[in-house]
């Protein structure tokens, strides 16, 4: 079966290529870098630094099961990207916070994403980019039905 005509195949291939390029730009000479999901969690925590964020918020926001999130957060904590600390009102709740290393890593990834986005935009006219984004939104909406 030929996959080149499949929209899903093209989306997946582009997604992997973009992620690989972002990782190369951000972590050119480093072996230890966050996985894709860890990167998204770092970004979520970075954008919500003024709020108390708990594991259940991560589960809901990213639609990830509790057991999966637990493993991801434990690894991120071991790698020095986040801390988990109890809150006064309920010792069972563990507030998630970025460490300075987590902040630096997120900012590095964000810079590389901007560089890759600029590179992607260079090969498209403004009209082509607008059409691409419209098509992506149309597909996303249809899949959510």
Short mmCIF file of C-alpha atoms in Angstrom, two decimals:
data_model
loop_
_atom_site.label_atom_id
_atom_site.label_comp_id
_atom_site.label_asym_id
_atom_site.label_seq_id
_atom_site.Cartn_x
_atom_site.Cartn_y
_atom_site.Cartn_z
CA UNK A 1 0.00 0.00 0.00
CA UNK A 2 1.31 3.45 -0.92
CA UNK A 3 1.07 5.93 1.97
CA UNK A 4 2.27 9.09 0.23
CA UNK A 5 -1.31 10.08 -0.66
CA UNK A 6 -2.58 9.59 2.90
CA UNK A 7 -3.17 12.83 4.79
CA UNK A 8 -2.46 11.19 8.16
CA UNK A 9 0.87 9.84 6.89
CA UNK A 10 1.88 13.29 5.66
CA UNK A 11 0.88 14.94 8.95
CA UNK A 12 2.80 12.36 11.00
CA UNK A 13 5.88 12.63 8.79
CA UNK A 14 5.89 16.43 9.00
CA UNK A 15 5.35 16.29 12.76
CA UNK A 16 8.36 14.02 13.27
CA UNK A 17 10.52 16.12 10.97
CA UNK A 18 9.60 19.36 12.74
CA UNK A 19 10.23 17.83 16.18
CA UNK A 20 13.59 16.42 15.07
CA UNK A 21 14.59 19.81 13.66
CA UNK A 22 13.54 21.65 16.85
CA UNK A 23 15.51 19.16 18.95
CA UNK A 24 18.58 19.57 16.74
CA UNK A 25 18.44 23.35 17.04
CA UNK A 26 17.79 23.34 20.81
CA UNK A 27 20.01 20.42 21.84
CA UNK A 28 22.68 20.19 19.17
CA UNK A 29 25.40 19.04 21.55
CA UNK A 30 23.40 17.51 24.39
CA UNK A 31 22.22 13.97 24.92
CA UNK A 32 19.75 14.64 27.71
CA UNK A 33 16.77 16.56 26.47
CA UNK A 34 13.08 16.34 27.30
CA UNK A 35 10.74 14.11 25.34
CA UNK A 36 7.95 15.73 23.37
CA UNK A 37 5.38 15.32 26.15
CA UNK A 38 7.85 16.59 28.74
CA UNK A 39 8.44 19.64 26.56
CA UNK A 40 4.72 20.35 26.37
CA UNK A 41 4.41 19.97 30.15
CA UNK A 42 7.36 22.34 30.67
CA UNK A 43 5.61 24.85 28.42
CA UNK A 44 2.31 24.50 30.27
CA UNK A 45 4.01 25.00 33.64
CA UNK A 46 6.00 27.94 32.26
CA UNK A 47 2.87 29.66 30.95
CA UNK A 48 1.06 29.06 34.27
CA UNK A 49 3.82 30.02 36.70
CA UNK A 50 1.49 32.29 38.68
CA UNK A 51 -1.04 29.50 39.31
CA UNK A 52 -1.00 26.37 41.41
CA UNK A 53 -0.77 23.45 38.97
CA UNK A 54 -1.34 19.87 40.07
CA UNK A 55 -1.04 16.49 38.40
CA UNK A 56 -4.77 16.39 37.65
CA UNK A 57 -4.40 19.66 35.69
CA UNK A 58 -1.76 18.02 33.50
CA UNK A 59 -3.98 14.94 33.05
CA UNK A 60 -6.95 17.05 31.97
CA UNK A 61 -5.06 19.53 29.80
CA UNK A 62 -3.18 16.90 27.80
CA UNK A 63 -5.80 14.11 28.01
CA UNK A 64 -3.26 11.71 29.51
CA UNK A 65 -4.11 8.91 31.94
CA UNK A 66 -3.15 9.25 35.59
CA UNK A 67 -0.62 6.40 35.55
CA UNK A 68 1.10 7.83 32.47
CA UNK A 69 1.33 11.33 33.95
CA UNK A 70 2.68 9.92 37.20
CA UNK A 71 5.58 8.25 35.38
CA UNK A 72 6.33 11.33 33.27
CA UNK A 73 6.32 13.65 36.29
CA UNK A 74 8.50 11.29 38.35
CA UNK A 75 11.08 11.23 35.55
CA UNK A 76 10.94 15.02 35.16
CA UNK A 77 11.48 15.39 38.91
CA UNK A 78 14.45 12.95 38.86
CA UNK A 79 15.92 14.92 35.95
CA UNK A 80 15.69 18.15 37.92
CA UNK A 81 13.10 19.81 35.67
CA UNK A 82 10.28 20.14 38.22
CA UNK A 83 9.61 19.95 41.93
CA UNK A 84 6.52 18.62 43.64
CA UNK A 85 5.60 20.11 46.98
CA UNK A 86 2.64 19.77 49.34
CA UNK A 87 0.20 22.63 49.76
CA UNK A 88 -0.96 23.80 53.18
CA UNK A 89 -4.68 23.20 52.66
CA UNK A 90 -4.23 19.54 51.64
CA UNK A 91 -0.98 17.63 52.13
CA UNK A 92 -2.13 15.02 49.58
CA UNK A 93 -1.99 17.61 46.79
CA UNK A 94 1.43 18.14 45.24
CA UNK A 95 1.96 21.47 43.51
CA UNK A 96 4.15 21.27 40.40
CA UNK A 97 6.78 23.94 39.81
CA UNK A 98 9.60 24.40 37.33
CA UNK A 99 13.15 24.37 38.59
CA UNK A 100 15.62 26.92 37.18
CA UNK A 101 16.86 24.12 34.90
CA UNK A 102 13.28 23.48 33.72
CA UNK A 103 12.81 27.19 32.97
CA UNK A 104 16.09 27.36 31.04
CA UNK A 105 15.22 24.23 29.06
CA UNK A 106 11.78 25.55 28.17
CA UNK A 107 13.20 28.89 27.05
CA UNK A 108 15.79 27.12 24.89
CA UNK A 109 13.10 24.96 23.26
CA UNK A 110 10.90 28.03 22.73
CA UNK A 111 13.75 29.85 20.95
CA UNK A 112 14.39 26.85 18.71
CA UNK A 113 10.67 26.54 17.90
CA UNK A 114 10.67 30.19 16.80
CA UNK A 115 13.73 29.56 14.60
CA UNK A 116 12.13 26.50 13.00
CA UNK A 117 8.83 28.35 12.54
CA UNK A 118 10.69 31.14 10.74
CA UNK A 119 12.38 28.55 8.55
CA UNK A 120 9.05 26.86 7.76
CA UNK A 121 7.41 30.17 6.91
CA UNK A 122 10.20 31.09 4.47
CA UNK A 123 9.09 28.42 2.00
CA UNK A 124 5.43 29.50 1.97
CA UNK A 125 3.72 32.62 0.72
CA UNK A 126 1.40 34.31 3.22
CA UNK A 127 -1.54 32.95 1.23
CA UNK A 128 -0.17 29.38 1.30
CA UNK A 129 0.39 29.61 5.05
CA UNK A 130 -3.15 30.91 5.61
CA UNK A 131 -4.57 28.09 3.44
CA UNK A 132 -2.49 25.48 5.29
CA UNK A 133 -3.68 26.73 8.69
CA UNK A 134 -7.30 26.80 7.50
CA UNK A 135 -7.04 23.22 6.25
CA UNK A 136 -5.45 22.09 9.52
CA UNK A 137 -8.25 23.69 11.53
CA UNK A 138 -10.86 22.09 9.27
CA UNK A 139 -9.31 18.63 9.78
CA UNK A 140 -8.98 19.19 13.55
CA UNK A 141 -12.63 20.25 13.86
CA UNK A 142 -13.82 17.28 11.80
CA UNK A 143 -11.85 14.80 13.92
CA UNK A 144 -13.36 16.25 17.11
CA UNK A 145 -16.93 15.59 15.87
#
